[in-house]
């Protein structure tokens, strides 16, 4: 928290530092102007005392006004940047809707039958196609590998299943449903990806495994048992020493940012 406050205060620190430096410079300028006016007043015998007084009073004010002019101008520039951002965001193309009625069955996809029909993908209208008329079918329960040289579009194909890039032509059908016809939340909550670079957020073991807080502790332990991160129930009794060593026994064990206290390999 304190680190966040520091980060937030950092730009203000520098901004006010520069501001103070600017006003020091203006004060020096002000002294020079007042000094010069005084000198002129003293040197010219034709100037009356009242006129000299006026000239001195105004000359000390002018730099003050200049300083404010500079500050207001900088303020205006900053506000213009903010305006520019608001304009930019308000013109961004909207993502497709989160839910589209009728929503797919809650059990979808039951079998995992995937069919790709004439799939053409490109990242932007002005860029060349990355996938050209791709046709393939994966039957339920099949395990497939996709091979290709670097840049051939393997990751692009994976992204297109989640509609991070939309199909330009063709479609992907999973268990009879064309994925471009359903809402993004429905689609992305039903399929899973294990990316090349593992990502772990800071928090506890519980919040890492169950990000949306949907499962009971018993279900989380069951999952940990199935991947052998904790011993199964019929394993021999553990001594208190080994229990303490296994951080997965306690769902409140902390996970540091980027999973630094775990091996993500
Ligand atoms: N965000 C992007 N914007 C524009 N073009 C992209 C983008 N990401 C990838 N590409 C282009 O799409 C093509 C396929 O890239 P992709 O990352 O799918 O290849 P890959 O087969 O996964 O490669 P690798 O084996 O290196 O992971 C490449 O020519 C790449 O330049
Ligand atoms: Mg890749």
mmCIF file of C-alpha atoms and ligand atoms in Angstrom:
data_model
loop_
_atom_site.group_PDB
_atom_site.id
_atom_site.type_symbol
_atom_site.label_atom_id
_atom_site.label_comp_id
_atom_site.label_asym_id
_atom_site.label_seq_id
_atom_site.Cartn_x
_atom_site.Cartn_y
_atom_site.Cartn_z
ATOM 1 C CA UNK A 1 0.000 0.000 0.000
ATOM 2 C CA UNK A 2 2.731 2.410 1.016
ATOM 3 C CA UNK A 3 4.556 1.550 -2.206
ATOM 4 C CA UNK A 4 1.436 2.483 -4.207
ATOM 5 C CA UNK A 5 1.148 5.802 -2.345
ATOM 6 C CA UNK A 6 4.820 6.433 -3.133
ATOM 7 C CA UNK A 7 4.306 5.687 -6.814
ATOM 8 C CA UNK A 8 1.282 7.966 -6.893
ATOM 9 C CA UNK A 9 3.142 10.802 -5.119
ATOM 10 C CA UNK A 10 6.251 10.508 -7.265
ATOM 11 C CA UNK A 11 5.071 12.617 -10.246
ATOM 12 C CA UNK A 12 3.699 15.303 -7.888
ATOM 13 C CA UNK A 13 7.058 15.495 -6.150
ATOM 14 C CA UNK A 14 8.840 16.188 -9.429
ATOM 15 C CA UNK A 15 6.123 18.486 -10.722
ATOM 16 C CA UNK A 16 6.271 20.693 -7.620
ATOM 17 C CA UNK A 17 10.078 20.528 -7.631
ATOM 18 C CA UNK A 18 10.116 21.913 -11.171
ATOM 19 C CA UNK A 19 7.419 24.416 -10.246
ATOM 20 C CA UNK A 20 9.482 25.767 -7.325
ATOM 21 C CA UNK A 21 12.547 25.990 -9.549
ATOM 22 C CA UNK A 22 10.497 27.917 -12.101
ATOM 23 C CA UNK A 23 9.303 30.374 -9.461
ATOM 24 C CA UNK A 24 12.890 30.837 -8.187
ATOM 25 C CA UNK A 25 13.896 31.784 -11.733
ATOM 26 C CA UNK A 26 10.966 34.156 -12.007
ATOM 27 C CA UNK A 27 11.854 35.736 -8.648
ATOM 28 C CA UNK A 28 15.397 36.330 -9.892
ATOM 29 C CA UNK A 29 13.947 37.871 -13.061
ATOM 30 C CA UNK A 30 11.623 39.964 -10.909
ATOM 31 C CA UNK A 31 14.593 41.275 -8.862
ATOM 32 C CA UNK A 32 16.394 42.166 -12.081
ATOM 33 C CA UNK A 33 13.361 44.005 -13.490
ATOM 34 C CA UNK A 34 12.723 45.901 -10.226
ATOM 35 C CA UNK A 35 16.449 46.729 -9.943
ATOM 36 C CA UNK A 36 16.522 48.011 -13.518
ATOM 37 C CA UNK A 37 13.364 50.101 -13.008
ATOM 38 C CA UNK A 38 14.832 51.556 -9.793
ATOM 39 C CA UNK A 39 18.066 52.374 -11.592
ATOM 40 C CA UNK A 40 16.211 54.120 -14.428
ATOM 41 C CA UNK A 41 14.113 56.058 -11.877
ATOM 42 C CA UNK A 42 17.200 57.206 -10.002
ATOM 43 C CA UNK A 43 19.151 58.055 -13.162
ATOM 44 C CA UNK A 44 16.443 60.162 -14.808
ATOM 45 C CA UNK A 45 15.877 63.387 -12.840
ATOM 46 C CA UNK A 46 12.717 64.227 -14.827
ATOM 47 C CA UNK A 47 10.708 61.366 -13.232
ATOM 48 C CA UNK A 48 8.606 62.468 -10.255
ATOM 49 C CA UNK A 49 8.550 60.457 -7.009
ATOM 50 C CA UNK A 50 4.953 59.298 -7.571
ATOM 51 C CA UNK A 51 5.666 58.040 -11.106
ATOM 52 C CA UNK A 52 8.782 56.191 -9.889
ATOM 53 C CA UNK A 53 6.659 54.571 -7.160
ATOM 54 C CA UNK A 54 4.071 53.431 -9.698
ATOM 55 C CA UNK A 55 6.716 52.059 -12.048
ATOM 56 C CA UNK A 56 8.342 50.082 -9.227
ATOM 57 C CA UNK A 57 5.027 48.655 -8.022
ATOM 58 C CA UNK A 58 4.039 47.523 -11.528
ATOM 59 C CA UNK A 59 7.441 46.076 -12.364
ATOM 60 C CA UNK A 60 7.346 43.809 -9.311
ATOM 61 C CA UNK A 61 3.917 42.574 -10.382
ATOM 62 C CA UNK A 62 4.710 41.735 -13.979
ATOM 63 C CA UNK A 63 6.835 38.638 -13.258
ATOM 64 C CA UNK A 64 4.194 37.373 -10.863
ATOM 65 C CA UNK A 65 1.666 37.563 -13.695
ATOM 66 C CA UNK A 66 4.077 35.897 -16.094
ATOM 67 C CA UNK A 67 4.533 32.988 -13.681
ATOM 68 C CA UNK A 68 0.779 32.504 -13.520
ATOM 69 C CA UNK A 69 0.522 32.680 -17.279
ATOM 70 C CA UNK A 70 3.053 29.833 -17.579
ATOM 71 C CA UNK A 71 1.233 27.754 -14.930
ATOM 72 C CA UNK A 72 -2.170 28.260 -16.537
ATOM 73 C CA UNK A 73 -0.760 27.357 -19.934
ATOM 74 C CA UNK A 74 0.756 24.115 -18.598
ATOM 75 C CA UNK A 75 -2.560 23.333 -16.886
ATOM 76 C CA UNK A 76 -4.371 23.871 -20.166
ATOM 77 C CA UNK A 77 -1.983 21.529 -21.941
ATOM 78 C CA UNK A 78 -2.528 18.807 -19.313
ATOM 79 C CA UNK A 79 -6.288 19.136 -19.594
ATOM 80 C CA UNK A 80 -6.029 18.862 -23.365
ATOM 81 C CA UNK A 81 -4.151 15.555 -22.975
ATOM 82 C CA UNK A 82 -6.954 14.289 -20.720
ATOM 83 C CA UNK A 83 -9.522 15.390 -23.302
ATOM 84 C CA UNK A 84 -7.592 13.625 -26.025
ATOM 85 C CA UNK A 85 -7.656 10.385 -23.984
ATOM 86 C CA UNK A 86 -11.387 10.614 -23.348
ATOM 87 C CA UNK A 87 -11.945 11.154 -27.075
ATOM 88 C CA UNK A 88 -9.689 8.220 -27.946
ATOM 89 C CA UNK A 89 -11.459 5.848 -25.531
ATOM 90 C CA UNK A 90 -14.914 6.962 -26.584
ATOM 91 C CA UNK A 91 -14.057 6.141 -30.189
ATOM 92 C CA UNK A 92 -12.631 2.669 -29.452
ATOM 93 C CA UNK A 93 -14.478 -0.145 -31.131
ATOM 94 C CA UNK A 94 -16.573 -2.047 -28.603
ATOM 95 C CA UNK A 95 -15.881 -5.687 -27.831
ATOM 96 C CA UNK A 96 -18.609 -8.102 -28.891
ATOM 97 C CA UNK A 97 -21.285 -8.618 -26.180
ATOM 98 C CA UNK A 98 -20.571 -10.731 -23.095
ATOM 99 C CA UNK A 99 -23.773 -12.746 -23.409
ATOM 100 C CA UNK A 100 -25.920 -13.457 -26.411
ATOM 101 C CA UNK A 101 -29.401 -14.979 -26.043
ATOM 102 C CA UNK A 102 -30.107 -17.852 -26.366
ATOM 103 C CA UNK A 103 -27.104 -18.769 -24.199
ATOM 104 C CA UNK A 104 -25.452 -22.154 -24.735
ATOM 105 C CA UNK A 105 -26.431 -25.009 -22.479
ATOM 106 C CA UNK A 106 -24.600 -24.955 -19.134
ATOM 107 C CA UNK A 107 -23.112 -28.371 -19.945
ATOM 108 C CA UNK A 108 -21.700 -27.123 -23.291
ATOM 109 C CA UNK A 109 -19.227 -28.325 -24.560
ATOM 110 C CA UNK A 110 -20.209 -31.873 -23.556
ATOM 111 C CA UNK A 111 -18.027 -33.858 -25.954
ATOM 112 C CA UNK A 112 -15.343 -31.580 -27.296
ATOM 113 C CA UNK A 113 -16.015 -32.057 -30.975
ATOM 114 C CA UNK A 114 -14.240 -29.238 -32.818
ATOM 115 C CA UNK A 115 -14.672 -28.330 -36.435
ATOM 116 C CA UNK A 116 -12.820 -25.550 -38.196
ATOM 117 C CA UNK A 117 -14.361 -24.545 -41.520
ATOM 118 C CA UNK A 118 -12.502 -22.359 -44.033
ATOM 119 C CA UNK A 119 -11.022 -20.333 -41.194
ATOM 120 C CA UNK A 120 -9.259 -17.156 -42.322
ATOM 121 C CA UNK A 121 -7.687 -14.940 -39.683
ATOM 122 C CA UNK A 122 -5.846 -11.664 -39.880
ATOM 123 C CA UNK A 123 -4.932 -9.313 -37.052
ATOM 124 C CA UNK A 124 -6.148 -6.141 -38.761
ATOM 125 C CA UNK A 125 -7.889 -5.365 -42.070
ATOM 126 C CA UNK A 126 -4.680 -3.917 -43.539
ATOM 127 C CA UNK A 127 -2.480 -6.865 -42.485
ATOM 128 C CA UNK A 128 -2.008 -10.067 -44.498
ATOM 129 C CA UNK A 129 -3.894 -13.229 -43.606
ATOM 130 C CA UNK A 130 -2.186 -15.381 -40.968
ATOM 131 C CA UNK A 131 -4.396 -18.450 -41.326
ATOM 132 C CA UNK A 132 -5.583 -19.254 -44.841
ATOM 133 C CA UNK A 133 -8.761 -21.294 -45.295
ATOM 134 C CA UNK A 134 -8.029 -23.713 -42.477
ATOM 135 C CA UNK A 135 -10.156 -26.874 -42.426
ATOM 136 C CA UNK A 136 -9.863 -29.595 -39.819
ATOM 137 C CA UNK A 137 -11.919 -31.636 -37.423
ATOM 138 C CA UNK A 138 -11.095 -32.943 -33.945
ATOM 139 C CA UNK A 139 -13.205 -35.813 -32.652
ATOM 140 C CA UNK A 140 -14.236 -36.075 -28.994
ATOM 141 C CA UNK A 141 -11.454 -37.359 -26.751
ATOM 142 C CA UNK A 142 -8.754 -36.963 -29.367
ATOM 143 C CA UNK A 143 -5.474 -35.413 -28.313
ATOM 144 C CA UNK A 144 -3.795 -33.473 -31.088
ATOM 145 C CA UNK A 145 -0.568 -31.587 -31.520
ATOM 146 C CA UNK A 146 -0.063 -28.701 -33.906
ATOM 147 C CA UNK A 147 3.329 -28.380 -35.534
ATOM 148 C CA UNK A 148 4.713 -25.517 -37.558
ATOM 149 C CA UNK A 149 7.694 -23.266 -37.880
ATOM 150 C CA UNK A 150 7.811 -20.097 -35.846
ATOM 151 C CA UNK A 151 5.336 -17.504 -37.082
ATOM 152 C CA UNK A 152 3.192 -20.064 -38.875
ATOM 153 C CA UNK A 153 0.142 -19.232 -36.766
ATOM 154 C CA UNK A 154 -0.048 -21.819 -33.968
ATOM 155 C CA UNK A 155 -0.650 -19.236 -31.251
ATOM 156 C CA UNK A 156 -3.029 -17.371 -33.544
ATOM 157 C CA UNK A 157 -5.129 -20.519 -33.888
ATOM 158 C CA UNK A 158 -5.212 -20.885 -30.087
ATOM 159 C CA UNK A 159 -6.226 -17.221 -29.706
ATOM 160 C CA UNK A 160 -8.991 -17.613 -32.268
ATOM 161 C CA UNK A 161 -10.664 -20.247 -30.076
ATOM 162 C CA UNK A 162 -11.083 -17.549 -27.417
ATOM 163 C CA UNK A 163 -11.950 -14.896 -30.020
ATOM 164 C CA UNK A 164 -9.041 -12.684 -28.993
ATOM 165 C CA UNK A 165 -8.794 -12.367 -32.754
ATOM 166 C CA UNK A 166 -12.050 -12.718 -34.650
ATOM 167 C CA UNK A 167 -12.315 -14.913 -37.702
ATOM 168 C CA UNK A 168 -12.334 -12.864 -40.892
ATOM 169 C CA UNK A 169 -13.974 -15.684 -42.789
ATOM 170 C CA UNK A 170 -15.087 -19.187 -41.907
ATOM 171 C CA UNK A 171 -16.066 -20.451 -38.487
ATOM 172 C CA UNK A 172 -15.108 -22.649 -35.561
ATOM 173 C CA UNK A 173 -17.822 -24.997 -34.378
ATOM 174 C CA UNK A 174 -17.502 -26.632 -30.959
ATOM 175 C CA UNK A 175 -20.101 -29.308 -30.195
ATOM 176 C CA UNK A 176 -22.500 -27.923 -32.748
ATOM 177 C CA UNK A 177 -22.245 -24.266 -31.689
ATOM 178 C CA UNK A 178 -20.534 -21.672 -33.869
ATOM 179 C CA UNK A 179 -18.410 -19.825 -31.322
ATOM 180 C CA UNK A 180 -18.833 -16.483 -33.093
ATOM 181 C CA UNK A 181 -22.556 -16.607 -32.275
ATOM 182 C CA UNK A 182 -22.261 -16.801 -28.468
ATOM 183 C CA UNK A 183 -21.224 -14.251 -25.828
ATOM 184 C CA UNK A 184 -17.573 -13.803 -24.953
ATOM 185 C CA UNK A 185 -18.021 -14.612 -21.255
ATOM 186 C CA UNK A 186 -19.892 -17.819 -22.062
ATOM 187 C CA UNK A 187 -17.188 -18.861 -24.519
ATOM 188 C CA UNK A 188 -14.161 -17.964 -22.405
ATOM 189 C CA UNK A 189 -15.523 -19.494 -19.188
ATOM 190 C CA UNK A 190 -16.095 -22.843 -20.914
ATOM 191 C CA UNK A 191 -12.715 -23.499 -22.468
ATOM 192 C CA UNK A 192 -9.288 -23.486 -20.908
ATOM 193 C CA UNK A 193 -5.829 -22.608 -22.123
ATOM 194 C CA UNK A 194 -2.472 -23.291 -20.513
ATOM 195 C CA UNK A 195 -0.227 -20.583 -21.940
ATOM 196 C CA UNK A 196 3.456 -20.813 -22.812
ATOM 197 C CA UNK A 197 4.455 -18.429 -20.016
ATOM 198 C CA UNK A 198 2.833 -19.314 -16.706
ATOM 199 C CA UNK A 199 1.212 -16.435 -14.863
ATOM 200 C CA UNK A 200 0.537 -16.422 -11.145
ATOM 201 C CA UNK A 201 -1.068 -13.489 -9.358
ATOM 202 C CA UNK A 202 -0.194 -12.572 -5.817
ATOM 203 C CA UNK A 203 -2.598 -13.665 -3.099
ATOM 204 C CA UNK A 204 -3.163 -16.939 -1.293
ATOM 205 C CA UNK A 205 -3.085 -20.495 -2.591
ATOM 206 C CA UNK A 206 -6.890 -20.407 -2.474
ATOM 207 C CA UNK A 207 -7.256 -17.212 -4.551
ATOM 208 C CA UNK A 208 -4.744 -18.524 -7.092
ATOM 209 C CA UNK A 209 -6.523 -21.829 -7.632
ATOM 210 C CA UNK A 210 -10.063 -20.499 -7.416
ATOM 211 C CA UNK A 211 -9.875 -17.015 -8.879
ATOM 212 C CA UNK A 212 -13.634 -16.402 -8.928
ATOM 213 C CA UNK A 213 -14.269 -17.891 -5.475
ATOM 214 C CA UNK A 214 -16.576 -20.581 -6.854
ATOM 215 C CA UNK A 215 -15.444 -23.762 -5.109
ATOM 216 C CA UNK A 216 -15.529 -25.253 -1.615
ATOM 217 C CA UNK A 217 -12.267 -25.965 0.209
ATOM 218 C CA UNK A 218 -12.932 -29.696 -0.092
ATOM 219 C CA UNK A 219 -13.121 -29.414 -3.898
ATOM 220 C CA UNK A 220 -9.836 -27.488 -4.018
ATOM 221 C CA UNK A 221 -8.129 -30.104 -1.841
ATOM 222 C CA UNK A 222 -9.551 -32.836 -4.066
ATOM 223 C CA UNK A 223 -8.062 -31.109 -7.136
ATOM 224 C CA UNK A 224 -4.687 -30.736 -5.381
ATOM 225 C CA UNK A 225 -4.813 -34.410 -4.444
ATOM 226 C CA UNK A 226 -5.524 -35.406 -8.038
ATOM 227 C CA UNK A 227 -2.435 -33.576 -9.298
ATOM 228 C CA UNK A 228 -0.395 -35.052 -6.401
ATOM 229 C CA UNK A 229 0.479 -31.692 -4.859
ATOM 230 C CA UNK A 230 -0.805 -33.109 -1.588
ATOM 231 C CA UNK A 231 -0.784 -36.814 -0.738
ATOM 232 C CA UNK A 232 -3.984 -38.783 -1.236
ATOM 233 C CA UNK A 233 -6.110 -39.683 1.757
ATOM 234 C CA UNK A 234 -5.098 -43.326 1.834
ATOM 235 C CA UNK A 235 -1.404 -42.397 1.995
ATOM 236 C CA UNK A 236 0.424 -43.297 5.209
ATOM 237 C CA UNK A 237 0.039 -40.911 8.146
ATOM 238 C CA UNK A 238 2.303 -37.888 7.933
ATOM 239 C CA UNK A 239 4.508 -36.658 10.689
ATOM 240 C CA UNK A 240 3.919 -33.062 11.751
ATOM 241 C CA UNK A 241 7.229 -32.060 10.084
ATOM 242 C CA UNK A 242 6.182 -33.031 6.565
ATOM 243 C CA UNK A 243 2.752 -31.415 7.034
ATOM 244 C CA UNK A 244 4.424 -28.105 7.764
ATOM 245 C CA UNK A 245 6.647 -28.324 4.715
ATOM 246 C CA UNK A 246 3.801 -28.675 2.184
ATOM 247 C CA UNK A 247 2.434 -25.163 1.591
ATOM 248 C CA UNK A 248 -0.541 -26.533 -0.326
ATOM 249 C CA UNK A 249 -1.929 -28.003 2.918
ATOM 250 C CA UNK A 250 -2.871 -24.518 4.016
ATOM 251 C CA UNK A 251 -4.990 -22.684 1.454
ATOM 252 C CA UNK A 252 -4.102 -19.386 3.123
ATOM 253 C CA UNK A 253 -0.369 -19.741 2.404
ATOM 254 C CA UNK A 254 0.660 -16.623 0.596
ATOM 255 C CA UNK A 255 1.764 -16.560 -3.038
ATOM 256 C CA UNK A 256 3.993 -13.658 -3.953
ATOM 257 C CA UNK A 257 3.655 -11.635 -7.127
ATOM 258 C CA UNK A 258 4.590 -13.645 -10.242
ATOM 259 C CA UNK A 259 4.637 -16.784 -8.085
ATOM 260 C CA UNK A 260 8.202 -16.058 -7.025
ATOM 261 C CA UNK A 261 8.001 -18.390 -4.031
ATOM 262 C CA UNK A 262 6.766 -21.253 -6.252
ATOM 263 C CA UNK A 263 8.250 -23.070 -9.164
ATOM 264 C CA UNK A 264 5.932 -22.445 -12.107
ATOM 265 C CA UNK A 265 7.727 -24.880 -14.379
HETATM 266 N N1 LIG B 1 -0.601 -9.139 -32.336
HETATM 267 C C1 LIG B 1 -0.257 -9.335 -33.623
HETATM 268 N N2 LIG B 1 -0.483 -8.372 -34.538
HETATM 269 C C2 LIG B 1 -0.158 -8.561 -35.840
HETATM 270 N N3 LIG B 1 0.419 -9.678 -36.322
HETATM 271 C C3 LIG B 1 0.682 -10.666 -35.464
HETATM 272 C C4 LIG B 1 0.353 -10.545 -34.057
HETATM 273 N N4 LIG B 1 0.721 -11.694 -33.439
HETATM 274 C C5 LIG B 1 1.247 -12.474 -34.389
HETATM 275 N N5 LIG B 1 1.225 -11.873 -35.598
HETATM 276 C C6 LIG B 1 1.696 -12.443 -36.879
HETATM 277 O O1 LIG B 1 0.987 -13.639 -37.109
HETATM 278 C C7 LIG B 1 1.823 -14.646 -37.629
HETATM 279 C C8 LIG B 1 1.664 -15.902 -36.809
HETATM 280 O O2 LIG B 1 2.131 -15.671 -35.487
HETATM 281 P P1 LIG B 1 1.955 -16.708 -34.320
HETATM 282 O O3 LIG B 1 2.386 -16.039 -33.073
HETATM 283 O O4 LIG B 1 0.583 -17.260 -34.360
HETATM 284 O O5 LIG B 1 3.003 -17.831 -34.723
HETATM 285 P P2 LIG B 1 3.400 -19.165 -33.934
HETATM 286 O O6 LIG B 1 3.209 -20.280 -34.893
HETATM 287 O O7 LIG B 1 2.680 -19.238 -32.651
HETATM 288 O O8 LIG B 1 4.938 -18.913 -33.700
HETATM 289 P P3 LIG B 1 5.865 -19.441 -32.478
HETATM 290 O O9 LIG B 1 6.233 -20.830 -32.821
HETATM 291 O O10 LIG B 1 7.037 -18.501 -32.548
HETATM 292 O O11 LIG B 1 5.089 -19.293 -31.213
HETATM 293 C C9 LIG B 1 3.241 -14.087 -37.617
HETATM 294 O O12 LIG B 1 3.569 -13.750 -38.944
HETATM 295 C C10 LIG B 1 3.157 -12.843 -36.777
HETATM 296 O O13 LIG B 1 3.970 -11.831 -37.333
HETATM 297 MG MG1 LIG B 2 3.369 -19.195 -30.552
#
